[in-house]
Coordinates of C-alpha atoms in Angstrom, one line a residue:
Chain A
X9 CA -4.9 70.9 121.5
X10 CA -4.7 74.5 120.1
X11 CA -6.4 75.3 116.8
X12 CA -4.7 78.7 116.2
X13 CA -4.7 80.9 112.8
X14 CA -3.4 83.8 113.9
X15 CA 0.5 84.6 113.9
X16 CA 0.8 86.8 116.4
X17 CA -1.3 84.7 119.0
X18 CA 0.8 82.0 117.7
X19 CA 3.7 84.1 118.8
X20 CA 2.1 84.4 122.6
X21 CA 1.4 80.8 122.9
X22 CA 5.1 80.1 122.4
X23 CA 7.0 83.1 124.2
X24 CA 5.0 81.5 127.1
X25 CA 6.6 78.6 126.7
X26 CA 9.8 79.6 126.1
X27 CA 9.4 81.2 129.4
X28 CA 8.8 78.5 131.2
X29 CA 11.7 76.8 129.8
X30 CA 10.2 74.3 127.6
X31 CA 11.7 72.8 124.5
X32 CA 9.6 73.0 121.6
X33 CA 9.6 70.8 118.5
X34 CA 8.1 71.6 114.8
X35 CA 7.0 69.5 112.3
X36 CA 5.7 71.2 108.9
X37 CA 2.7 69.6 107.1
X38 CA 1.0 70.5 104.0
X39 CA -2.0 68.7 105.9
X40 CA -4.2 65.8 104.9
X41 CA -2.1 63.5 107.4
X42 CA -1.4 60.1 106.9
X43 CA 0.6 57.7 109.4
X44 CA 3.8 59.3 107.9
X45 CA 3.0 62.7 108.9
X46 CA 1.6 61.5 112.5
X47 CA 4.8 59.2 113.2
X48 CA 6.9 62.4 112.6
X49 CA 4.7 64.2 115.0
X50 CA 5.3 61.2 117.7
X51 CA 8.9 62.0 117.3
X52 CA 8.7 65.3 117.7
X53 CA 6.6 64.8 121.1
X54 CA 9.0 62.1 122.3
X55 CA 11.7 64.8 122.4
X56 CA 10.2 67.8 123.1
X57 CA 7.5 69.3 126.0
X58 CA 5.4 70.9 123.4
X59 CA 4.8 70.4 119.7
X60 CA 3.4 72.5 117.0
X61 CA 2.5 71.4 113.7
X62 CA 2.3 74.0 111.0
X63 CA -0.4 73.1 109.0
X64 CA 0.4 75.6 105.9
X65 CA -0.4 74.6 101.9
X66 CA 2.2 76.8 100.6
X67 CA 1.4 78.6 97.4
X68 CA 5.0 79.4 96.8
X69 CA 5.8 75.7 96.3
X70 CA 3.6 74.9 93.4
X71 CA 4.5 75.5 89.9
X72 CA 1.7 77.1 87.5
X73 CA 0.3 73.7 85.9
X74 CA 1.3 71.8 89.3
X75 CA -2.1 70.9 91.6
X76 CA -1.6 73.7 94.3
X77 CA -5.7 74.5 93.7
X78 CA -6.4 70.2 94.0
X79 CA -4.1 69.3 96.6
X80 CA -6.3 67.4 99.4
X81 CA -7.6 68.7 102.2
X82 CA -9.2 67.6 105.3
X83 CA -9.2 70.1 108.3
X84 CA -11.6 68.0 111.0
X85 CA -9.7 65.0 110.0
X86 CA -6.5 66.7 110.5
X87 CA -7.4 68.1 113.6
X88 CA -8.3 64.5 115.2
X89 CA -4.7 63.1 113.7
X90 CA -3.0 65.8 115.1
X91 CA -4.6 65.7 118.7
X92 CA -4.4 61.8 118.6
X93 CA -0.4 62.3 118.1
X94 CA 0.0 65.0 121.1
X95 CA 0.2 67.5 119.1
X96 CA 0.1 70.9 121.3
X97 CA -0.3 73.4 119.0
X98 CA -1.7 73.3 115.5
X99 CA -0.9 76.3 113.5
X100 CA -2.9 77.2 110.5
X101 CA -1.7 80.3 109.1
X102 CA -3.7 82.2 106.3
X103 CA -1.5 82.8 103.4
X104 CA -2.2 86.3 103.7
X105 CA -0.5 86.6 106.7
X106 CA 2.3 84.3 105.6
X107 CA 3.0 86.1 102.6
X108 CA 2.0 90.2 102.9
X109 CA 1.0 92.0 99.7
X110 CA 4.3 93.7 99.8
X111 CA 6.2 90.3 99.9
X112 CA 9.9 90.3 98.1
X113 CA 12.3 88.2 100.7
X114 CA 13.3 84.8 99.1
X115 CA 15.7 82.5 100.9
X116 CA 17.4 80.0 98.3
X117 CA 19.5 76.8 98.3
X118 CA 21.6 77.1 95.3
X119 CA 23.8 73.7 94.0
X120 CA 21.6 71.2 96.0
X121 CA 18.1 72.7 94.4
X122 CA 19.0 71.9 90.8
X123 CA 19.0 68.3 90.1
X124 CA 16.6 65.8 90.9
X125 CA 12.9 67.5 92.3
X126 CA 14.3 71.0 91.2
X127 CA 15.4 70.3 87.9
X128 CA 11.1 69.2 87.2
X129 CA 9.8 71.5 89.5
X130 CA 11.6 75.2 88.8
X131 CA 11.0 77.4 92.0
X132 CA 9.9 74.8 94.2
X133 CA 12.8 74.3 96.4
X134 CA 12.7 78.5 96.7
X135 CA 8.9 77.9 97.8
X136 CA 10.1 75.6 100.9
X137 CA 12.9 77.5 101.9
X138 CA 11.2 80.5 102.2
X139 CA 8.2 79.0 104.2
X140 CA 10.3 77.2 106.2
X141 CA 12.4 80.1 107.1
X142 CA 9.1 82.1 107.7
X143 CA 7.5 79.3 110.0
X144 CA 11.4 78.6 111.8
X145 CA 11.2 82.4 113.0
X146 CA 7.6 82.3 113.6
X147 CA 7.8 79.2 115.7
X148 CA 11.6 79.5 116.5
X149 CA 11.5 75.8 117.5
X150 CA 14.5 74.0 119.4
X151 CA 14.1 71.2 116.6
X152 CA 12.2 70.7 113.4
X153 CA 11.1 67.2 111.9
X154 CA 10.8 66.2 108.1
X155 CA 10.2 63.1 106.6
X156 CA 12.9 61.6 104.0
X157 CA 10.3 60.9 101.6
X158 CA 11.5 64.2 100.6
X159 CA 14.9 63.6 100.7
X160 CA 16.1 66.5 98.6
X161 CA 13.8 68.8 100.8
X162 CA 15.3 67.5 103.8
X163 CA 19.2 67.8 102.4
X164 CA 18.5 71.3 101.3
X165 CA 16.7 71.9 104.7
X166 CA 19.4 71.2 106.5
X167 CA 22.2 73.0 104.3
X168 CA 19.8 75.7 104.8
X169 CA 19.7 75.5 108.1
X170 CA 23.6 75.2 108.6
X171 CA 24.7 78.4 106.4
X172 CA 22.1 80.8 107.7
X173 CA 23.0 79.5 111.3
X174 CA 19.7 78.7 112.3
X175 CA 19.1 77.8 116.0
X176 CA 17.2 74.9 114.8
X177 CA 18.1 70.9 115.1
X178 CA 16.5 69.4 111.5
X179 CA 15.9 65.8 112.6
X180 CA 14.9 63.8 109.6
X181 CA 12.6 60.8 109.9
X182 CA 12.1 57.3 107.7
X183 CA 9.6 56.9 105.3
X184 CA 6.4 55.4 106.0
X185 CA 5.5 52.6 104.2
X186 CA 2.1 51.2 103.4
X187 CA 2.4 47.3 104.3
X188 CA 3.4 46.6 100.3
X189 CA 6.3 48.9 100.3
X190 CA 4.4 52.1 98.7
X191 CA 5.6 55.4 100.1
X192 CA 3.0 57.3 102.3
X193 CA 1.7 60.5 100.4
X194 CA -1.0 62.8 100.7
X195 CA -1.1 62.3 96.7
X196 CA -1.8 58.8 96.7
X197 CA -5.8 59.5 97.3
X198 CA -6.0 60.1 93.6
X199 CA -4.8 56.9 92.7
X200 CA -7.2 54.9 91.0
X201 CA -7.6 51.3 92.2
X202 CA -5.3 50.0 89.3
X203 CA -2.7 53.3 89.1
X204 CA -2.0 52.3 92.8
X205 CA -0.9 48.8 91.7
X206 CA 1.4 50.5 89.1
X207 CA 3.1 53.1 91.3
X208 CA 4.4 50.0 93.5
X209 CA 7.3 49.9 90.6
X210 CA 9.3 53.0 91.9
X211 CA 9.5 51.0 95.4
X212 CA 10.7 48.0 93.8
X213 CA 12.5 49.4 91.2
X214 CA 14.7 51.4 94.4
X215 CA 14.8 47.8 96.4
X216 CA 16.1 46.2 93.1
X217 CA 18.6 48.5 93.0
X218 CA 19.6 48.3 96.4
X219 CA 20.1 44.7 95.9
X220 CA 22.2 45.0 93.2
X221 CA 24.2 47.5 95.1
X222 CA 24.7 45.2 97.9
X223 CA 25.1 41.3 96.5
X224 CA 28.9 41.6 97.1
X225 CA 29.3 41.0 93.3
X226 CA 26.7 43.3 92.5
X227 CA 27.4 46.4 90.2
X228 CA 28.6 49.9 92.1
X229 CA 28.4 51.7 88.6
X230 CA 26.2 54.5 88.7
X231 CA 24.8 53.9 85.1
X232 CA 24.1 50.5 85.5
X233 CA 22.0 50.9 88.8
X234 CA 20.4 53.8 86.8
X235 CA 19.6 51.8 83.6
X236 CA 18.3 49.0 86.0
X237 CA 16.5 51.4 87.7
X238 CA 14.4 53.3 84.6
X239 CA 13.9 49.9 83.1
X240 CA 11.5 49.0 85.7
X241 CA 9.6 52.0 86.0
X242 CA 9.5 52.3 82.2
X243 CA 8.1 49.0 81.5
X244 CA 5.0 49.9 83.8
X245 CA 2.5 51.1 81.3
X246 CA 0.3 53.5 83.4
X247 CA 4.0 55.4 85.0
X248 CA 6.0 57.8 83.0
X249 CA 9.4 58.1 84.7
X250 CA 10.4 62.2 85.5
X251 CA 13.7 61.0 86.9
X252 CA 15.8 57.9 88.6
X253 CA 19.0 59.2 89.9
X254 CA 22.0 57.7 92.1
X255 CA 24.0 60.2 94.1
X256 CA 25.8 60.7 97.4
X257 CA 23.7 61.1 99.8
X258 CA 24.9 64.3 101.2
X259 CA 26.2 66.6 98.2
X260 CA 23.2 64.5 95.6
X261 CA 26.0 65.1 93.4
X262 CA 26.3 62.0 90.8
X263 CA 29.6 60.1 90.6
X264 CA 30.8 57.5 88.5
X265 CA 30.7 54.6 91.5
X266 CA 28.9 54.7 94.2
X267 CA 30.3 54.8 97.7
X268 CA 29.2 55.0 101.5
X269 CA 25.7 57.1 102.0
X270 CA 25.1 56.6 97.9
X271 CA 20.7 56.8 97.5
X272 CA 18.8 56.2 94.8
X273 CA 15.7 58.6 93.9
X274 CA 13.2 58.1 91.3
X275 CA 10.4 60.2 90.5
X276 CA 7.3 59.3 88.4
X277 CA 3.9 60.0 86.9
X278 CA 1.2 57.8 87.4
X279 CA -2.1 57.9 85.2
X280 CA -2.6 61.3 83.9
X281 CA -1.1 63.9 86.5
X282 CA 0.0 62.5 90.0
X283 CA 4.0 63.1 90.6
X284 CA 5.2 60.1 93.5
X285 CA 8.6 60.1 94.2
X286 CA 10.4 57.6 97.1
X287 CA 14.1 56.9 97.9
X288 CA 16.3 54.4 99.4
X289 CA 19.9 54.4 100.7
X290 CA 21.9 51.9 98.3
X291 CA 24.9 51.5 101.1
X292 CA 24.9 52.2 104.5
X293 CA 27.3 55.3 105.4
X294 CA 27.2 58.8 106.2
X295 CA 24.0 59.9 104.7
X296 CA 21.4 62.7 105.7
X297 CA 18.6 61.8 107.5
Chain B
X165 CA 34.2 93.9 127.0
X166 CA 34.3 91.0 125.6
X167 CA 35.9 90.6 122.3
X168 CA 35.2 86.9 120.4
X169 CA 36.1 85.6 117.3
X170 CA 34.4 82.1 117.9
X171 CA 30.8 81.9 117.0
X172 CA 30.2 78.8 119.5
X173 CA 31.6 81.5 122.7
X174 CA 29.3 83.9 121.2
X175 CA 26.3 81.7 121.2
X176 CA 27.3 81.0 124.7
X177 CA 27.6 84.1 126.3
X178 CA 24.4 85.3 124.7
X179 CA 22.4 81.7 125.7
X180 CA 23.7 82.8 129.1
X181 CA 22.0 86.4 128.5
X182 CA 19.1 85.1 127.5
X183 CA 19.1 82.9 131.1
X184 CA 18.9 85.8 132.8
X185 CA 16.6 87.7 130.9
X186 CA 18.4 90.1 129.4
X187 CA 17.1 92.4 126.8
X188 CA 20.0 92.1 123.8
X189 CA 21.1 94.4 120.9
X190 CA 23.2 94.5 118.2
X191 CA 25.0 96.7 116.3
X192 CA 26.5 95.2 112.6
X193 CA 29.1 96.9 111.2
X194 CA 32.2 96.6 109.0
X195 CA 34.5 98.6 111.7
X196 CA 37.0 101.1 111.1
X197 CA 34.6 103.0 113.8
X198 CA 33.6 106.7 113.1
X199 CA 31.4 109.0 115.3
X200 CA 28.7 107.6 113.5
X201 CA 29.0 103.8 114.9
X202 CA 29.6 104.9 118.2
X203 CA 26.3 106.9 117.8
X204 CA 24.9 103.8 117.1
X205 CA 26.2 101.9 119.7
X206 CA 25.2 104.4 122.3
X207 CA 21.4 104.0 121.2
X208 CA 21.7 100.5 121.6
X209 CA 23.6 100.9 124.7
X210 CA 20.2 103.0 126.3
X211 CA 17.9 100.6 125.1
X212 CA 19.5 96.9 125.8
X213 CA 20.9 94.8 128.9
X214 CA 23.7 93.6 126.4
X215 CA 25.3 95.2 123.6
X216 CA 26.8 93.3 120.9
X217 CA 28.4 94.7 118.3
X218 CA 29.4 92.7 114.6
X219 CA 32.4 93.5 113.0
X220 CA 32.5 91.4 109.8
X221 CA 34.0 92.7 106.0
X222 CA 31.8 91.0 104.3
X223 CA 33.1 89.8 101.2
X224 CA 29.9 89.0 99.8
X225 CA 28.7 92.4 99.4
X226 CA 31.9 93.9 97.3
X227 CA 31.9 93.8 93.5
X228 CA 34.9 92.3 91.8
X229 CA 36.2 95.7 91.5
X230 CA 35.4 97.1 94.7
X231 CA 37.5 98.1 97.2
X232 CA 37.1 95.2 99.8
X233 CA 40.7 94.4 100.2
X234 CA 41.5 97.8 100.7
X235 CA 38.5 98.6 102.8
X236 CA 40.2 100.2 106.1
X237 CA 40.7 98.0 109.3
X238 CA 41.8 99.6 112.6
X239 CA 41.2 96.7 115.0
X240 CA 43.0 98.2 118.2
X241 CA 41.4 101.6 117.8
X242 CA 37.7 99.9 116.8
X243 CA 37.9 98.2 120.2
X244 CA 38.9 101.1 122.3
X245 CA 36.1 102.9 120.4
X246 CA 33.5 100.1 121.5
X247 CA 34.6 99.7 124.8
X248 CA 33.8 103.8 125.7
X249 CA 30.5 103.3 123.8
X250 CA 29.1 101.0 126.1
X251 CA 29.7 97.5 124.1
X252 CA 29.2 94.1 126.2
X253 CA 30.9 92.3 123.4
X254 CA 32.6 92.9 120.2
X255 CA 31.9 89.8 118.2
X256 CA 35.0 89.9 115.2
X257 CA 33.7 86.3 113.1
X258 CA 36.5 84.9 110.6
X259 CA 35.2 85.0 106.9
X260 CA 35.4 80.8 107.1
X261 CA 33.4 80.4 110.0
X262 CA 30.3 82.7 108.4
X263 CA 30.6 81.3 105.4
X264 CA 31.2 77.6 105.5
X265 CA 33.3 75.6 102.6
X266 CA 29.9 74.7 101.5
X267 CA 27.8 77.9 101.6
X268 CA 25.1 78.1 99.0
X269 CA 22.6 79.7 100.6
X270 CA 21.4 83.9 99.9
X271 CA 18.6 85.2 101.4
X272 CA 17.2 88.2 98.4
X273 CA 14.9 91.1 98.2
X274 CA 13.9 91.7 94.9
X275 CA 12.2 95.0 94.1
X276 CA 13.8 97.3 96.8
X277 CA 17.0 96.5 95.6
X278 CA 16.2 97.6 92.0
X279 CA 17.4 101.1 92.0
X280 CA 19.8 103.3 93.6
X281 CA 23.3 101.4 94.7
X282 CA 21.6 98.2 93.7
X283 CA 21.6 99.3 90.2
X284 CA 25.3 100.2 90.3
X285 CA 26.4 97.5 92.9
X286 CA 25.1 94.4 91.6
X287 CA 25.2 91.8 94.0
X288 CA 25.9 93.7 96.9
X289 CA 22.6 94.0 98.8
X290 CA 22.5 90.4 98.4
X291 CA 25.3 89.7 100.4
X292 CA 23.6 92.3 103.0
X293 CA 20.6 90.8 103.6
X294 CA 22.9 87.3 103.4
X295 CA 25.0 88.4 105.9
X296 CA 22.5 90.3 108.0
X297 CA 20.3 87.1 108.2
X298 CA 23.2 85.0 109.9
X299 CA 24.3 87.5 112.2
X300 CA 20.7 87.4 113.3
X301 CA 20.4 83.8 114.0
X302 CA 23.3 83.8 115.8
X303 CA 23.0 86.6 118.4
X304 CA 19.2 86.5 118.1
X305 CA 19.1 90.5 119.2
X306 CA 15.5 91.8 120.7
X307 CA 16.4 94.7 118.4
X308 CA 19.3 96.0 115.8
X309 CA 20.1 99.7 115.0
X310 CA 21.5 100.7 111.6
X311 CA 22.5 104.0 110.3
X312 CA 20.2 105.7 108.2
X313 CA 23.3 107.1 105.9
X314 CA 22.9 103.7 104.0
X315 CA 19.3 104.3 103.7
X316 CA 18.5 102.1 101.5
X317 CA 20.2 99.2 103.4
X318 CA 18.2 100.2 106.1
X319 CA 14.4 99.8 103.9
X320 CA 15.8 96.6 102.5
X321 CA 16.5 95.2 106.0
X322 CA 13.2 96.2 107.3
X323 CA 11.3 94.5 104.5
X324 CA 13.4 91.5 104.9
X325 CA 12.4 91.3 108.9
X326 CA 8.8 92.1 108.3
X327 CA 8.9 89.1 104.9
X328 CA 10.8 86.7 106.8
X329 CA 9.1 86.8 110.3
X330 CA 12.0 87.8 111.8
X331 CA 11.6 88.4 115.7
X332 CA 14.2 91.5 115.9
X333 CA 13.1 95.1 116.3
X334 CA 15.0 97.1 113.2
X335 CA 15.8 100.5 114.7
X336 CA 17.2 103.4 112.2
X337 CA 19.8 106.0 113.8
X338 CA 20.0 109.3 112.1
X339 CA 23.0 110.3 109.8
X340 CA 26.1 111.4 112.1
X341 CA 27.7 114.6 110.0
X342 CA 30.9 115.8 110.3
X343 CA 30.7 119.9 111.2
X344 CA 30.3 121.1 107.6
X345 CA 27.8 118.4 107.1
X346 CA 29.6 115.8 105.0
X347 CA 28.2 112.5 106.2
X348 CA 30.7 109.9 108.2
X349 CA 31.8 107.3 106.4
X350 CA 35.1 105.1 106.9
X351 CA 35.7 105.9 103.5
X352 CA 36.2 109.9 103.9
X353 CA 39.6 108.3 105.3
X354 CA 40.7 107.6 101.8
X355 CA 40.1 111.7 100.7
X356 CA 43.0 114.1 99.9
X357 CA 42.4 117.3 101.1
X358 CA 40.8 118.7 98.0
X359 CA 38.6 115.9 97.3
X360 CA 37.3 115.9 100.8
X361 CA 36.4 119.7 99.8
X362 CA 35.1 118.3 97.1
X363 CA 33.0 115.7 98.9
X364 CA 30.5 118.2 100.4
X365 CA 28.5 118.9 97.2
X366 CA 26.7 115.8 97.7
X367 CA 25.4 117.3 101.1
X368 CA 25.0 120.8 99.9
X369 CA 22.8 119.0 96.7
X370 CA 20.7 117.4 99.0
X371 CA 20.3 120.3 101.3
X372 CA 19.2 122.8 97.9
X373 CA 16.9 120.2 96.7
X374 CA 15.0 119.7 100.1
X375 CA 15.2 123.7 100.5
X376 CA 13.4 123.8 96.8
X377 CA 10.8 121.3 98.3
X378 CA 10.0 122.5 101.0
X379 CA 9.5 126.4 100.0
X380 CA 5.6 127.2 99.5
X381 CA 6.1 127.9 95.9
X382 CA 9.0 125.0 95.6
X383 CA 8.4 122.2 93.2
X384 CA 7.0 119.1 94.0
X385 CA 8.1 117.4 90.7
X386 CA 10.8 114.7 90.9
X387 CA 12.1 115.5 87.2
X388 CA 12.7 118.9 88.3
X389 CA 14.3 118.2 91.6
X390 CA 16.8 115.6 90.3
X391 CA 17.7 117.8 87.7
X392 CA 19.1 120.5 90.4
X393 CA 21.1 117.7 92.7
X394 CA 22.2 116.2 89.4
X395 CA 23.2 119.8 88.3
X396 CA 25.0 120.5 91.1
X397 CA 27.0 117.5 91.5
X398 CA 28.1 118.0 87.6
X399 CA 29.4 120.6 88.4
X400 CA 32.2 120.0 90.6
X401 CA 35.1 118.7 88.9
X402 CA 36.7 116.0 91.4
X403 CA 33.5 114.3 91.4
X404 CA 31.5 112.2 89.4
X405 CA 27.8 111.7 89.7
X406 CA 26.6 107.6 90.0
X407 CA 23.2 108.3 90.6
X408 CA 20.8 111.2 92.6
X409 CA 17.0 110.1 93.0
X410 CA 14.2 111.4 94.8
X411 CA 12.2 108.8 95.2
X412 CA 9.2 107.6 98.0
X413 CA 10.9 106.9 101.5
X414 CA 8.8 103.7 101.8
X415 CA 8.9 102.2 98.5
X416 CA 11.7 103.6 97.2
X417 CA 9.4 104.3 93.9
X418 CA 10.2 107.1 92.1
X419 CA 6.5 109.1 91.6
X420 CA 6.2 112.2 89.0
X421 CA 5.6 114.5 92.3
X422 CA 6.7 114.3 95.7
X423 CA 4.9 113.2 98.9
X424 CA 5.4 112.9 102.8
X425 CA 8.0 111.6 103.4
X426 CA 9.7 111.4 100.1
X427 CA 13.6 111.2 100.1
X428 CA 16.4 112.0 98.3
X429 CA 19.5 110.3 98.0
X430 CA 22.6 110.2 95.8
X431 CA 26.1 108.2 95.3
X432 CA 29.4 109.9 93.6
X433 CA 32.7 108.5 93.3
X434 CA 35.3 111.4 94.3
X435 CA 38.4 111.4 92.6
X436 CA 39.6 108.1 91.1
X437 CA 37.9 105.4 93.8
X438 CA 36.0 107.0 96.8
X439 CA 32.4 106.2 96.5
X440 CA 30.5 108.0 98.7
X441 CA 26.8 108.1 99.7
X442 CA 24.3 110.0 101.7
X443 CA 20.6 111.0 101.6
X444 CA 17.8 113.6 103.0
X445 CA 14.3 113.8 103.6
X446 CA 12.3 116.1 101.6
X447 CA 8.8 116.4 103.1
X448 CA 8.5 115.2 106.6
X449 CA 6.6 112.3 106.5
X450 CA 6.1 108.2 107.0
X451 CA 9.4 107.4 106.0
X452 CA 11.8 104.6 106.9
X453 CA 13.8 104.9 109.5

């Protein structure tokens, strides 16, 4: 496997291999992989002849008071993940390079960024878009793979990606699940031993919903699998709900019932500062991902 | 030559291209095709296999009161025109096709687009670099040549390429003047014989400023500078002045004194509704272009 900082090198590695015809697959990482980031890697190399993972923590992304400075980070353990998972090409950019000093290009998502992650996190989803346009012409991969953990990131990803006409297939991949149901994130290392007990309610509180959604004389009304929804997550002392949302899964818009492709989100704090968020589809049907 | 309206044939032929290793570039334009487009085409023409040429209105970079409805459209002429300049195809989009129902995407450059026809056109380079960015993804040139009469377009563009990653080669052609020296534009069609009289003190300011910068006891100061384009353009009766700047040819920075490569430019309307544009170097120097 390739270690490589440098863009341009970058750049020769894969004009090689476009020359020799190969199709190439991306998946971007903030790093610190967990079996979530390495199953979308084994995707990516059962469909493509050579993968590169950008391994970028994107400044862009973070919001002043967010943990941009904290967020984990683990280079020789990366490196083994990454090679274990067939990984070709790991791409480490420095953000100097990503971002020159005279920087002033912003790609933005407009109707899908505000609710949800966007409405909490103000410029985030401008962050990812602009990286991911950066590191889609760097790369200028035949597909790219993202995790629906970030569900919103990978709808506005792929709106993105279908107005700009990018020549990039975005492929989104299931969430990885510890064995009790909680969501794989590099976050979830700063979970104390009795925070990560509490931040198994946003799981449940999605699979209680889902039940609801689908006992055949269950409720379809938006504000009811809502309530249900923050109930849970607010009777869980050590959590402090950011946001539990039901909305079609394609346009995250909010209607009054839900229909085919409807998902719930939820977002939370647990203990004093780390943000988990998870999803679930509520009915099968025509949903991203 | 190939004229296409359908950007799935267009990907095709260019895939094809591509196959056989063909070197490609493009030419965007809104049509109506003057001396100055063909110039442009012809420099793309010595320095690609294929040449593909964009002829797209874009809505998204008229104001509400502009003149894109009445913005002129020859399409029999435009593809006589390309076809002696050399084009391989003449790619004509339809507005829905560019810009799906669901569009919601902008790609922005923020301090470049401050002054100067961003100031009076807001909005509009927004829907340049928009448009620009699409057209890129989907005939993915080696290179792309733009006029250097929209000069400012031309800076923004580059700093979008260089921001965004973007593997195209932006190549600037040189102003194409009519005899007297007014600058082509497909909006000198719209003159009357007295206003297109009129029309050359825009030239004739630029050409006394850069003769009063360039004379060993000249001045170097901006202020003063201005003051005589400004002056000059007052004083003609059919026009009226939107803005003359002198300004850095990199930056586009105004400075209290002038340096290599600084640049003046200006915008009038003439008459009721023709706004017209055009721009000099002072000081030879590193400018765009």
């Amino acid at each position: 496997m390739i270690v490589e900082e440098s863009l341009a090198r970058t750049r020769d590695y894969i004009r090689q291999w476009r020359r020799d015809g190969s199709r190439i697959g991306l998946v971007p990482t903030m790093g610190y992989f967990h079996a979530g980031h390495c199953a979308l890697m084994k995707k990516a190399r059962e469909r493509a002849d050579r993968v590169v993972v950008s391994l970028f923590v994107n400044p862009t992304q973070f919001g002043p008071s967010e943990d941009f400075s904290q967020y984990p980070r683990d280079m020789e353990g990366d490196c083994e993940k990454a090679r274990l998972s067939g990984v070709d090409l790991l791409f480490c950019p420095r953000a100097d390079e990503i971002y020159d000093r005279q920087d002033q290009t912003a790609v933005t998502v407009s109707e899908l960024t505000k609710g949800l992650c966007g409405a909490s996190r103000p410029g985030h989803f401008r962050g990812v878009t602009t990286v991911v346009s950066k590191l889609f012409n760097i790369v200028q991969p035949d597909f790219a793979v993202f995790g629906e953990k970030d569900y919103q990131q990978l709808a506005v990803i792929k709106r993105m990606v279908a107005d700009l006409h990018i020549p990039v297939q975005v492929i989104g991949h299931p969430t990885v699940r510890e064995p009790d149901g909680l969501a794989m994130s590099s976050r979830n290392v700063y979970l104390s031993e009795p925070e990560r007990q509490a931040a198994l309610v946003l799981h449940k509180a999605l699979q209680t919903v889902r039940q609801e959604a689908s006992r055949p004389d269950g409720s379809r009304r938006t504000a009811e699998l809502v309530a249900i929804g923050r109930q849970m997550i607010a009777s869980e002392p050590l959590c402090r709900l950011d946001y539990f949302s039901v909305v079609d899964g394609s346009s995250l818009q909010e209607h009054e019932e839900i229909t085919a492709g409807a998902r719930a989100l939820g977002a939370m704090i647990v203990g004093s500062r780390v943000r988990l968020i998870d999803n679930l589809e509520l009915l099968p049907g025509r949903g991203e991902g």
